[in-house]
Short mmCIF file of C-alpha atoms and ligand atoms in Angstrom, two decimals:
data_model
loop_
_atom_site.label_atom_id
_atom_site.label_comp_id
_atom_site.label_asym_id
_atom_site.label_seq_id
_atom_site.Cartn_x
_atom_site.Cartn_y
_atom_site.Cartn_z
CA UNK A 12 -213.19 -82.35 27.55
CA UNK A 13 -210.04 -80.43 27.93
CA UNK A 14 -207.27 -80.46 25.75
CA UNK A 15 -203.52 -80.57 26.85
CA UNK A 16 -201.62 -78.06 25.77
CA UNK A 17 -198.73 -78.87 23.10
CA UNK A 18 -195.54 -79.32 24.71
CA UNK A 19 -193.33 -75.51 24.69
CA UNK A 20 -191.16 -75.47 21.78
CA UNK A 21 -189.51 -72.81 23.03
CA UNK A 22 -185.87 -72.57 24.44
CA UNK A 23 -186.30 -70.97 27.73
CA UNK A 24 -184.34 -69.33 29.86
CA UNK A 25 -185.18 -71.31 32.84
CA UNK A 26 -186.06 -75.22 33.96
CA UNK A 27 -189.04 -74.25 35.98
CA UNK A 28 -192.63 -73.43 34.36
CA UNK A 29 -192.79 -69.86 33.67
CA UNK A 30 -196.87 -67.75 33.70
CA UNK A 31 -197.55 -66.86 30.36
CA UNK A 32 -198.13 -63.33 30.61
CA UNK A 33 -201.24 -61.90 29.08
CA UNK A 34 -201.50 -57.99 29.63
CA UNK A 35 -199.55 -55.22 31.93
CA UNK A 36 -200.55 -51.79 33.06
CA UNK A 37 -198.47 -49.24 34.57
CA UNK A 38 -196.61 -51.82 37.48
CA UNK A 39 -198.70 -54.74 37.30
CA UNK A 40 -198.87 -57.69 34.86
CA UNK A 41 -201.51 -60.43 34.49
CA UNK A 42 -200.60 -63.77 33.39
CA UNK A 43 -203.25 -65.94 30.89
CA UNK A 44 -204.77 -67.64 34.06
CA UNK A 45 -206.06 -64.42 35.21
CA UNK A 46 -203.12 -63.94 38.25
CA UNK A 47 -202.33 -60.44 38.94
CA UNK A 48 -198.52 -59.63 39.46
CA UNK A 49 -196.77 -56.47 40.54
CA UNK A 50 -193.60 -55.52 38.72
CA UNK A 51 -191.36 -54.51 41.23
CA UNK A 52 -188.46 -54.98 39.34
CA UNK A 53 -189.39 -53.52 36.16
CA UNK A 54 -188.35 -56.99 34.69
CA UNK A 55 -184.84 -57.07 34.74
CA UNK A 56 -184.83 -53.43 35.75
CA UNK A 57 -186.21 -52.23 32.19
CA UNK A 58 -189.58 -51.05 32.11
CA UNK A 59 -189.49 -46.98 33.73
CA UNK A 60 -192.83 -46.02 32.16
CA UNK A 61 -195.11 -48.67 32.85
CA UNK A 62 -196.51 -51.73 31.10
CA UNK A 63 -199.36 -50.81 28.68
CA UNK A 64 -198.90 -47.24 27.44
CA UNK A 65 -200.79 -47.48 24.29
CA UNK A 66 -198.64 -44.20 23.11
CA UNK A 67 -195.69 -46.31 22.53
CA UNK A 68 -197.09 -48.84 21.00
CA UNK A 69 -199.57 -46.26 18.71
CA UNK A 70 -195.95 -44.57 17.95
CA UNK A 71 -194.27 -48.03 16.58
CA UNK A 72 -197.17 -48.95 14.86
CA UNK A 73 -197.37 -45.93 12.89
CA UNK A 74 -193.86 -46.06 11.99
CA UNK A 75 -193.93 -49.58 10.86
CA UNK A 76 -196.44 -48.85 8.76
CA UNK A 77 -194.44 -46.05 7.12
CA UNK A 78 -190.69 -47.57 7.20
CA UNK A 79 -190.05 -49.89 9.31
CA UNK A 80 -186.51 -50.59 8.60
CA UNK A 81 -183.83 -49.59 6.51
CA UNK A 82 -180.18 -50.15 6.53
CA UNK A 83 -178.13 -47.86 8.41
CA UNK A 84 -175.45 -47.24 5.56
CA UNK A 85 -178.41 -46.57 3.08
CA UNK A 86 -181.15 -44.35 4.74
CA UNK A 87 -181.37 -42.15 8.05
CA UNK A 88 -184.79 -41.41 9.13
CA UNK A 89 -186.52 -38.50 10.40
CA UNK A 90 -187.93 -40.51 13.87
CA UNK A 91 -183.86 -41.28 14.63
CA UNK A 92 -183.03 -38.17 14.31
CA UNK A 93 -185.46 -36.60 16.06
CA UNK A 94 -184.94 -38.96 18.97
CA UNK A 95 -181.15 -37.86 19.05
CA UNK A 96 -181.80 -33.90 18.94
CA UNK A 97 -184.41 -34.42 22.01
CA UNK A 98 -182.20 -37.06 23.52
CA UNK A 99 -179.22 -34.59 23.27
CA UNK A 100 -180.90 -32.60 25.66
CA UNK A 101 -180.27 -34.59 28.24
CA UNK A 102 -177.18 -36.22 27.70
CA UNK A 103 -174.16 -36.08 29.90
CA UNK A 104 -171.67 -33.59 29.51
CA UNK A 105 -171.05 -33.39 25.61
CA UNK A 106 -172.10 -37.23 24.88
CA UNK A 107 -174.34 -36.08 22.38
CA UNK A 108 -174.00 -38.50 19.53
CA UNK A 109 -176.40 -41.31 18.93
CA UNK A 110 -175.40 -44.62 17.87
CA UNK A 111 -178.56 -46.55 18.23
CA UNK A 112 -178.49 -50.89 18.65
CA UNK A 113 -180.42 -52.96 19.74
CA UNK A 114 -179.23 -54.11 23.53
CA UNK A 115 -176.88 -53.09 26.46
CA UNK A 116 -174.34 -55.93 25.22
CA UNK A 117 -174.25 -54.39 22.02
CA UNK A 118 -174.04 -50.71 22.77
CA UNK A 119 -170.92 -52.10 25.25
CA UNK A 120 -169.13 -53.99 22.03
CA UNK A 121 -169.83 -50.76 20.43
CA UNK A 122 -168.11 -48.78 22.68
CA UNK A 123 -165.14 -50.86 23.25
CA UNK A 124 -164.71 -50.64 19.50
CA UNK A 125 -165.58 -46.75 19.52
CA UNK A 126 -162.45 -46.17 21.78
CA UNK A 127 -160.75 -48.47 20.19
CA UNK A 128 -161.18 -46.76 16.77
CA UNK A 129 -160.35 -43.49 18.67
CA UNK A 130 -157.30 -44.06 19.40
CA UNK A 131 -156.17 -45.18 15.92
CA UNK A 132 -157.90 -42.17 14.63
CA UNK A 133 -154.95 -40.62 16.67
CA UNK A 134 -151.84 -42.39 15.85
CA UNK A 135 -151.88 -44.36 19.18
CA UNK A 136 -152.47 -47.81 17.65
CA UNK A 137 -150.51 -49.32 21.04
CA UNK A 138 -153.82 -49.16 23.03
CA UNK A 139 -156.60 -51.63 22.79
CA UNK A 140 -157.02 -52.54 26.65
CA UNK A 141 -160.22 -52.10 28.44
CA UNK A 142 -159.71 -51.63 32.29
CA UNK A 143 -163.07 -52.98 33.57
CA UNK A 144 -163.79 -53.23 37.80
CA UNK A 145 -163.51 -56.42 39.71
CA UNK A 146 -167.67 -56.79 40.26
CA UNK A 147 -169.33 -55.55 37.37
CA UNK A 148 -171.68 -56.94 34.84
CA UNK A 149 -171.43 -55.31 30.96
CA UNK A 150 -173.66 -57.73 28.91
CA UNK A 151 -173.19 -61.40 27.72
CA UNK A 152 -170.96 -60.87 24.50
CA UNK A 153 -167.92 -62.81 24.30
CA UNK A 154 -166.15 -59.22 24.42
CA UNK A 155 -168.64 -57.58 27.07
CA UNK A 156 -168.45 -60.91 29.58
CA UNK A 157 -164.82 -60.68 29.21
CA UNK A 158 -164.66 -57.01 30.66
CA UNK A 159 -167.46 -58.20 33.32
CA UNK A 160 -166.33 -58.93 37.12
CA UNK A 161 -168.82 -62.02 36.91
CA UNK A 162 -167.09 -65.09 37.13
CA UNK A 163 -169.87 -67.30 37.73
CA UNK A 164 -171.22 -66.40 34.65
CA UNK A 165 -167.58 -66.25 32.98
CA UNK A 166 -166.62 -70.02 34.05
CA UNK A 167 -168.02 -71.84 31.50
CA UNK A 168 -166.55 -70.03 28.49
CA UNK A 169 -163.56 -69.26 30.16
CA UNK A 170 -161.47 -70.68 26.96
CA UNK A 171 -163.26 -68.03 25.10
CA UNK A 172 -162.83 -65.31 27.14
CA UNK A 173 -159.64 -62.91 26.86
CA UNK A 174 -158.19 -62.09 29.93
CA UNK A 175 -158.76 -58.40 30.70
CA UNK A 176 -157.15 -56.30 33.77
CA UNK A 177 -159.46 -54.98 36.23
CA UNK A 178 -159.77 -52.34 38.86
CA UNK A 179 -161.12 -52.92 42.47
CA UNK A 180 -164.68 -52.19 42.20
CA UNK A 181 -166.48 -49.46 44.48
CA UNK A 182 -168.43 -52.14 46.61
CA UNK A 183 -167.78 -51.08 50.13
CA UNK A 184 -170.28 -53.73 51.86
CA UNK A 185 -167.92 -56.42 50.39
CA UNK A 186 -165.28 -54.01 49.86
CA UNK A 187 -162.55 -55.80 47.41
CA UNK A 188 -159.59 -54.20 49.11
CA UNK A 189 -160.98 -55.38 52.48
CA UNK A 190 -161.13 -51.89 54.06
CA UNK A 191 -164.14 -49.32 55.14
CA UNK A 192 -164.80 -45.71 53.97
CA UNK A 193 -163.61 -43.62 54.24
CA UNK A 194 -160.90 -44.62 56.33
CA UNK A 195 -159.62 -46.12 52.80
CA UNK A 196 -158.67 -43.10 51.54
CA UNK A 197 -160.67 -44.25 48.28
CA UNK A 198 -158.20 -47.04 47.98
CA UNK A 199 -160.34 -48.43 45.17
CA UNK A 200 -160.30 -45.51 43.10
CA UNK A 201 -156.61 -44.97 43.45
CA UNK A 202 -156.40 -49.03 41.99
CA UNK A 203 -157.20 -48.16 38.68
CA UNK A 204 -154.36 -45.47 38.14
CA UNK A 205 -152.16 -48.95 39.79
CA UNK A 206 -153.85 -51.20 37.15
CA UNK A 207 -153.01 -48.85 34.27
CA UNK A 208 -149.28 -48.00 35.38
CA UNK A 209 -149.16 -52.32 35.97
CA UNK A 210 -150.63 -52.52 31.81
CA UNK A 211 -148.43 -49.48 31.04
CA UNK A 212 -150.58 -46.60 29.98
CA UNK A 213 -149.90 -46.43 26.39
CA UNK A 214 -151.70 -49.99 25.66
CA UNK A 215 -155.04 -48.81 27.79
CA UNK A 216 -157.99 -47.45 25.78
CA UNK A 217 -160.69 -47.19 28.27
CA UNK A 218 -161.81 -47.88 31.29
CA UNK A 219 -165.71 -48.71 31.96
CA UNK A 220 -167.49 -48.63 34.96
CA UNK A 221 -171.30 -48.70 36.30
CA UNK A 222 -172.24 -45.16 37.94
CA UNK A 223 -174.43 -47.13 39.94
CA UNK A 224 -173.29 -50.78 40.10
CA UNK A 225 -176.10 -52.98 38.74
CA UNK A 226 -176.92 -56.14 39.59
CA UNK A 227 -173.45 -58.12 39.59
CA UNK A 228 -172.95 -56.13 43.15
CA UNK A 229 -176.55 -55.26 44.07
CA UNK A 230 -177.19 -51.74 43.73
CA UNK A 231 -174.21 -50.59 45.15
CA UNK A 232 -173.88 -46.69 45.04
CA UNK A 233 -170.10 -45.45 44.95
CA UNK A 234 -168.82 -43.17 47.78
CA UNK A 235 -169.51 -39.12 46.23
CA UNK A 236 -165.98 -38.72 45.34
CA UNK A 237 -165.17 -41.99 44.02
CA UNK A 238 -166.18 -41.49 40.13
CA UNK A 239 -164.39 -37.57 39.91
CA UNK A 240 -161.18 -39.37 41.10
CA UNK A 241 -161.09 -42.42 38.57
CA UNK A 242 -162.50 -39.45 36.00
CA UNK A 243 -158.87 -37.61 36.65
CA UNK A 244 -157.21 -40.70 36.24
CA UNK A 245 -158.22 -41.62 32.88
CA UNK A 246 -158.12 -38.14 31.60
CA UNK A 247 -154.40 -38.29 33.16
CA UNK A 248 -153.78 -41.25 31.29
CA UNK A 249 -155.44 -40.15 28.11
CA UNK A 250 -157.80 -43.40 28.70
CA UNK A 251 -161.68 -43.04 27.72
CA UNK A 252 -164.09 -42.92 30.84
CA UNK A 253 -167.14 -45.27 29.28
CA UNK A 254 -170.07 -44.85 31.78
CA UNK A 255 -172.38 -48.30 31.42
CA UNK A 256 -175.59 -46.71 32.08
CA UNK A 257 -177.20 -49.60 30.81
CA UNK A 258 -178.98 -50.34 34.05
CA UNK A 259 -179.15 -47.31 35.80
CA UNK A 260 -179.86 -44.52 32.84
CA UNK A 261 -182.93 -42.83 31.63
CA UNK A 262 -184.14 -41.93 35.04
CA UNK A 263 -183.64 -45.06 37.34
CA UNK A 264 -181.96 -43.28 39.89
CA UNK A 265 -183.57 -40.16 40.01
CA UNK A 266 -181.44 -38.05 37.30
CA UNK A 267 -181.66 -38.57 33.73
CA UNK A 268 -178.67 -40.33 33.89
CA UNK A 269 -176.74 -41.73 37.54
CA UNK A 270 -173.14 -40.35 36.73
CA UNK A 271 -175.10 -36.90 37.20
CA UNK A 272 -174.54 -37.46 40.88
CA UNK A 273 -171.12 -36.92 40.78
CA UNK A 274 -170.90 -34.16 38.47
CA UNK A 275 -168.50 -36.26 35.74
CA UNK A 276 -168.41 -35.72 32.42
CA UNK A 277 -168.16 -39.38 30.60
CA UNK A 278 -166.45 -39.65 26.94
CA UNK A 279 -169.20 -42.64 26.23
CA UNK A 280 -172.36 -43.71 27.87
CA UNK A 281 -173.95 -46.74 27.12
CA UNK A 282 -177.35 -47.32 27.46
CA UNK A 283 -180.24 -49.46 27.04
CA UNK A 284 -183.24 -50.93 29.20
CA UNK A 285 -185.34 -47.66 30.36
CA UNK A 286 -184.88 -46.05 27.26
CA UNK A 287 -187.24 -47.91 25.30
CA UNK A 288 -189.05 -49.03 29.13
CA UNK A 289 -188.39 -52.95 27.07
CA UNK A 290 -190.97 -51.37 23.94
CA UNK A 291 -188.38 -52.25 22.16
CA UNK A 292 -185.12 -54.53 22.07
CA UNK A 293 -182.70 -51.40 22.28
CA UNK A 294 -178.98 -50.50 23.69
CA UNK A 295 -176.70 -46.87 22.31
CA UNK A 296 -173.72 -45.43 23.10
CA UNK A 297 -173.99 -41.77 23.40
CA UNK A 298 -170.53 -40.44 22.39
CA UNK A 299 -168.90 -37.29 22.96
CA UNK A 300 -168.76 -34.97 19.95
CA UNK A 301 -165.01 -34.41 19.69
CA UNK A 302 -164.69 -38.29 19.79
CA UNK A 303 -167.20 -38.93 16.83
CA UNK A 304 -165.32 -36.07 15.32
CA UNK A 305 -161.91 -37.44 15.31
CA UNK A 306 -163.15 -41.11 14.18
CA UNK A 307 -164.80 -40.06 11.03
CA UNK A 308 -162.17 -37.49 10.13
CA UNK A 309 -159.94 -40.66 9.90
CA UNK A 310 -162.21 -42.78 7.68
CA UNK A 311 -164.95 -43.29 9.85
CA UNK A 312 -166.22 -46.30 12.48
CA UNK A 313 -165.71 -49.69 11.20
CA UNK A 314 -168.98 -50.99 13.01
CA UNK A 315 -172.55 -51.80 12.56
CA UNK A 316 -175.25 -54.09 12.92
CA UNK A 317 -178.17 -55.19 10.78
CA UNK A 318 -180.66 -53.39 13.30
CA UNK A 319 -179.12 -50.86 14.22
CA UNK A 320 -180.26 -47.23 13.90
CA UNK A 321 -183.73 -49.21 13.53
CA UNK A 322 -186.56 -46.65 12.98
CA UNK A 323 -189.44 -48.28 14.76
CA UNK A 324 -187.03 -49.19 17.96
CA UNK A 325 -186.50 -44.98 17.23
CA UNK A 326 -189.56 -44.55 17.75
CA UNK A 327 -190.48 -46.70 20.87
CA UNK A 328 -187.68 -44.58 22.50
CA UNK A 329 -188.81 -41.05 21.39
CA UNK A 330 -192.38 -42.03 22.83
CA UNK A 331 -190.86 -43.37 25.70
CA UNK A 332 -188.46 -39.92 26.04
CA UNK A 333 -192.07 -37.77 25.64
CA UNK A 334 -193.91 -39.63 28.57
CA UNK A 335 -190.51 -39.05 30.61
CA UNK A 336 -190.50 -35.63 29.82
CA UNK A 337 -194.23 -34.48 30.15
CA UNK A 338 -194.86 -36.77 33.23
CA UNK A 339 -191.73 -35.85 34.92
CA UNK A 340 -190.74 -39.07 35.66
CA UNK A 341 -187.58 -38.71 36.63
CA UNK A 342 -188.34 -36.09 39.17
CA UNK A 343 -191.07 -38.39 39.96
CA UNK A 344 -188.15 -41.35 40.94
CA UNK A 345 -186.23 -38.93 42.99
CA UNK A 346 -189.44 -38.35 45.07
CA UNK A 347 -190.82 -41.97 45.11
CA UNK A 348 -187.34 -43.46 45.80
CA UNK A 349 -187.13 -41.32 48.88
CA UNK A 350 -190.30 -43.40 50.20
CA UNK A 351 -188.98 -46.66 48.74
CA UNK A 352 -186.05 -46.23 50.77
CA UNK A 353 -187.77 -44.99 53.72
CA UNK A 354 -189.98 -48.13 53.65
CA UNK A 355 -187.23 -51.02 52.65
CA UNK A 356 -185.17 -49.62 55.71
CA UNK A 357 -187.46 -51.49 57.95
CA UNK A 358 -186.35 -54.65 56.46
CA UNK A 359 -182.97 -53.98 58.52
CA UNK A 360 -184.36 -55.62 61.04
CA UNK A 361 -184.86 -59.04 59.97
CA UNK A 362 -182.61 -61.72 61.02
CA UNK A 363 -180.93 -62.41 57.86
CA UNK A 364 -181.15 -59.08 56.06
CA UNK A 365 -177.69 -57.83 55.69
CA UNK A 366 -177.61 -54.12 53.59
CA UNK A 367 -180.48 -52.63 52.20
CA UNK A 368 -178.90 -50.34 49.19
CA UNK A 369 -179.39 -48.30 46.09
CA UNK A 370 -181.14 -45.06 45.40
CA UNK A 371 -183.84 -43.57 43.32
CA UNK A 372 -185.79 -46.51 42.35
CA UNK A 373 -182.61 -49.14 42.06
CA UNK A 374 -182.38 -51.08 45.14
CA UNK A 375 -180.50 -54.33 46.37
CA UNK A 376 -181.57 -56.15 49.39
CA UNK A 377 -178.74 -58.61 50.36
CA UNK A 378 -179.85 -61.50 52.23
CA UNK A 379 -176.45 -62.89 54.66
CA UNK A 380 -176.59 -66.20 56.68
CA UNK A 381 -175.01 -63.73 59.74
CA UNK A 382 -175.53 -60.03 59.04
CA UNK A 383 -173.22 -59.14 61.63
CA UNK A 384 -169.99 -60.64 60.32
CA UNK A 385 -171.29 -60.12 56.73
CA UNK A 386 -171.83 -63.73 55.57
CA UNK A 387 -173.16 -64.92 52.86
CA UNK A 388 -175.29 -67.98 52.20
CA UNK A 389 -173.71 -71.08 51.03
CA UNK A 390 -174.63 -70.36 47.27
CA UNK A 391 -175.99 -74.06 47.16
CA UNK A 392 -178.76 -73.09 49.38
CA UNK A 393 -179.89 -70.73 46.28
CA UNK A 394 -181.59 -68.07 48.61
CA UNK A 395 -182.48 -65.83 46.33
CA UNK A 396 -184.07 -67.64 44.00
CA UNK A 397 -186.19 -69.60 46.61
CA UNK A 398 -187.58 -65.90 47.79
CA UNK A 399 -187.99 -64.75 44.25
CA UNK A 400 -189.94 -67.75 44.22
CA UNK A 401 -191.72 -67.21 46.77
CA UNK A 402 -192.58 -63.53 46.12
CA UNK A 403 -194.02 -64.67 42.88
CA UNK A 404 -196.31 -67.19 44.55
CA UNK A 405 -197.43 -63.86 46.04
CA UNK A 406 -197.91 -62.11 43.35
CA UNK A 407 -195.07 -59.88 43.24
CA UNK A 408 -192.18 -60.05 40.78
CA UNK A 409 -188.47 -59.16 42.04
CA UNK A 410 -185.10 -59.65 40.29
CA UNK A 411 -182.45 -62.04 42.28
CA UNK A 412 -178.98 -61.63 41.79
CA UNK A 413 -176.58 -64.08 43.21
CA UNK A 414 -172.20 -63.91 43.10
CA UNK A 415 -171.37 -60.19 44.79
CA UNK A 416 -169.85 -62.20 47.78
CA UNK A 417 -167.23 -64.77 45.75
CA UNK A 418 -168.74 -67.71 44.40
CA UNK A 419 -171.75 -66.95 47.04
CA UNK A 420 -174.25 -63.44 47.79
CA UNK A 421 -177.70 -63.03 47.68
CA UNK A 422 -179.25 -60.14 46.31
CA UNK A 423 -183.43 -59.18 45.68
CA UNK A 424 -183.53 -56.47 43.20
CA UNK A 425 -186.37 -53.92 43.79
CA UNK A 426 -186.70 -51.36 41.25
CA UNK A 427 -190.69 -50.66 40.12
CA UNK A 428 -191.87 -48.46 37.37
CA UNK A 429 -191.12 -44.91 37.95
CA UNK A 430 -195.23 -44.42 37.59
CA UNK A 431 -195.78 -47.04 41.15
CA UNK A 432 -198.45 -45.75 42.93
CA UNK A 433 -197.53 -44.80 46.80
CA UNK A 434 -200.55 -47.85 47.57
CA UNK A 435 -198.64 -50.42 45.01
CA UNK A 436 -194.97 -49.81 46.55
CA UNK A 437 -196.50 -50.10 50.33
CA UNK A 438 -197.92 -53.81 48.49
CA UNK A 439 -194.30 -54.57 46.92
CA UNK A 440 -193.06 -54.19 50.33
CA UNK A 441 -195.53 -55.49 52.54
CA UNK A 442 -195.34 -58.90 49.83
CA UNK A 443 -191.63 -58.95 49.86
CA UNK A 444 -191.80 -59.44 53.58
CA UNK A 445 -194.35 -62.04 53.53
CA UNK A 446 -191.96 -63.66 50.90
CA UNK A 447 -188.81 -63.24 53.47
CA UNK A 448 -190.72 -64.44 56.18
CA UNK A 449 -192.08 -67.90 53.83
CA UNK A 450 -188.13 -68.43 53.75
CA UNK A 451 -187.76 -68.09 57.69
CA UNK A 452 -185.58 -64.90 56.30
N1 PLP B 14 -174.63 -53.35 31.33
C1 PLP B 14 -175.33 -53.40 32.46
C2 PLP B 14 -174.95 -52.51 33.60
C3 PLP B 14 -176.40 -54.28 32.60
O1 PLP B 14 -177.10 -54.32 33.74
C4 PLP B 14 -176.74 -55.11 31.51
C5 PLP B 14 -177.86 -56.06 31.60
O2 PLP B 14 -178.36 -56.37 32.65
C6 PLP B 14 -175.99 -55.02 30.33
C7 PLP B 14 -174.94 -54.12 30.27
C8 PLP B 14 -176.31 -55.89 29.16
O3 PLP B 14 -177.50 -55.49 28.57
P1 PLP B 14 -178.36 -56.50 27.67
O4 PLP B 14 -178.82 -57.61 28.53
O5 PLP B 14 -179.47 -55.63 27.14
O6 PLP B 14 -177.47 -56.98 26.57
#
């Protein structure tokens, strides 16, 4: 005789029934009823070295069992700052100062509050404006949804929200400013320096943008010189350039870290997902030295969470940093996101694929009702959900993002594990057609 299960207890996410997962390795996941699943969206774009690396969890455990937490005003510990002299390494420009939390929402309150605290630390107590882009997502705090260009997320706690000036995003398939590149001139970039003149520059602290434009606008990839021109703006306008790397840090796109592309040199990066590969519930700003300087010299940050500068989430990432390192992983996206893109190009030709975009291993497939004139689904239709459903069924998980065209837009995520075998991503995309082609897409 079988016994029902007890009804979930659990607050989830989601309406539907969700698998229960049971084990993953490298890009594919099994669920308790024995279904196998490939990951090819890393979760929510998260997980860069694979599901089941017993290293990282070997690396936790042992540092559980030694400390596993202490109070960031009353103990450092050797793991965290290990993890920042190896991270350093890599870091942007000179963002080499760790300031570890626990999620991308939180390491974007941070550094709203870092610049912030900056400029008081200089006598310039007149700015506390953050210039954020028109599409953009930066997390799901009342302060970080504020700054976001997501208003379908934003609408319900509108009355919450403070009203925050934006900048027209870099999203040329939907471009904001309704013209192409590069006849525009870079009409987008050239908005911010507008937005800050409109705010008057001496009430701006920063301005924070997405090298590589997550999920709130698909994957989109800014035109080469689009991130050196708002860079000279802010430094014109003595505003902080934060770079939410959130998304598409710690590898994703091929470089340790996507504003590499364009050569800038950020004052704060924020980061989160790939850096612990989802080990561990983790988010950081990485700040530049002179800016860490200048905020302690004046009495230091008033900031801080319970968890943060947590040694065992320390020591997820430093594991996770090693396997990047010694397996070349990031190379290893460069090279694999080369054939991703080769392959997804084919999707072009279906009838209601509209741009296939991204690079590395970040990609956005946007799904229109007519390609040709750009149009998007009625958002009632829920498109991409119903394929994300439908890819499951197949076995293969993708990330939908919806609300990059107006209220409507339909966007698959695709971004697998930087380890994806060449035979799993030919899989991903041979299931993700099967999954368009259930939808009559
Ligand atoms: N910033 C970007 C670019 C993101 O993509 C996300 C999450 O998707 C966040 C910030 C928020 O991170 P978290 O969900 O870990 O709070």
């Amino acid at each position: 005789m079988s016994v029902a299960a007890p009804p979930s207890l659990v607050f989830h996410r989601v309406g539907r029934p969700l698998p229960s997962v049971a084990r993953g390795l490298g890009a594919e996941l099994w669920d308790t009823a024995g279904r196998r699943y490939l990951d090819g969206s890393s979760g929510a774009v998260v997980v860069g070295i694979g599901h089941g690396r017993a290293e990282v969890a070997e690396a936790m455990a042992r540092q559980a069992a030694a400390a596993a937490y202490v109070h960031g005003t009353q103990f450092t510990s050797e793991v965290l700052e290990e993890y920042a002299r190896r991270l350093a390494v890599h870091a942007p420009g000179a963002c080499r100062k760790l300031y570890l939390v626990t999620g991308g929402s939180e390491a974007n309150e941070t550094a709203l509050k870092l610049a912030r605290a900056w400029h008081l630390a200089r006598g310039e107590p007149g700015r506390h404006k953050v210039v954020g882009r028109s599409i953009s997502y930066h997390g799901n705090t009342l302060a970080t949804l504020s700054v976001s260009g997501r208003p379908a997320l934003q609408a319900p706690y509108r009355p919450l929200l403070t009203s925050t000036p934006r900048a027209a995003a870099p999203f040329c398939y939907h471009c904001p400013l309704d013209k192409a590149y590069p006849s525009c001139a870079l009409a987008c970039a050239d908005d911010l320096a507008t937005v800050i003149e409109r705010e008057g520059p001496e009430t701006v602290a920063a301005f924070v943008a997405e090298p590589q434009i997550g999920a709130s606008a698909g994957s989109a990839v800014p035109p080469d010189d689009y991130l050196p021109r708002v860079a000279e703006t802010c430094r014109r306008y003595g505003v902080l350039l934060v770079a939410d790397e959130v998304m598409c840090g710690f590898g994703r796109t091929g470089r340790w870290f996507a504003v590499e592309h364009s050569g800038v040199a950020p004052d704060l990066v924020t980061c989160g997902k790939g850096m612990s590969s989802g080990y561990a519930p983790v988010g950081a700003v990485l700040a530049r030295e002179g800016v860490v300087e200048a905020v302690d010299a004046a009495g230091g940050f008033v900031h801080g969470f319970t968890f943060s500068h947590h040694p065992v989430t320390a020591a997820a990432c430093l594991a996770v940093l090693e396997i990047l390192e010694r397996e070349r992983l990031v190379e290893r996206a460069a090279l694999l996101g080369a054939r991703l893109a080769a392959r997804l190009a084919v999707l072009r030709a279906r009838p209601h694929v509209g741009d296939v975009r991204g690079r590395g291993l970040m990609w956005g497939i946007e799904l229109c009702e007519e390609p040709s004139a750009r149009r998007p689904f009625p958002r009632a239709r829920r498109t991409a959900e119903r394929v994300t459903e439908r890819a499951l069924e197949q076995g293969l998980v993708v990330y939908p993002s919806t609300g990059c065209a107006g209220a409507d837009g339909d966007v698959l995520m695709v971004a697998p594990p930087l380890v994806t075998t060449d035979a799993q991503l030919e899989e991903m995309v041979s299931l993700l057609e099967r999954a368009l082609g259930a939808e009559g897409l």
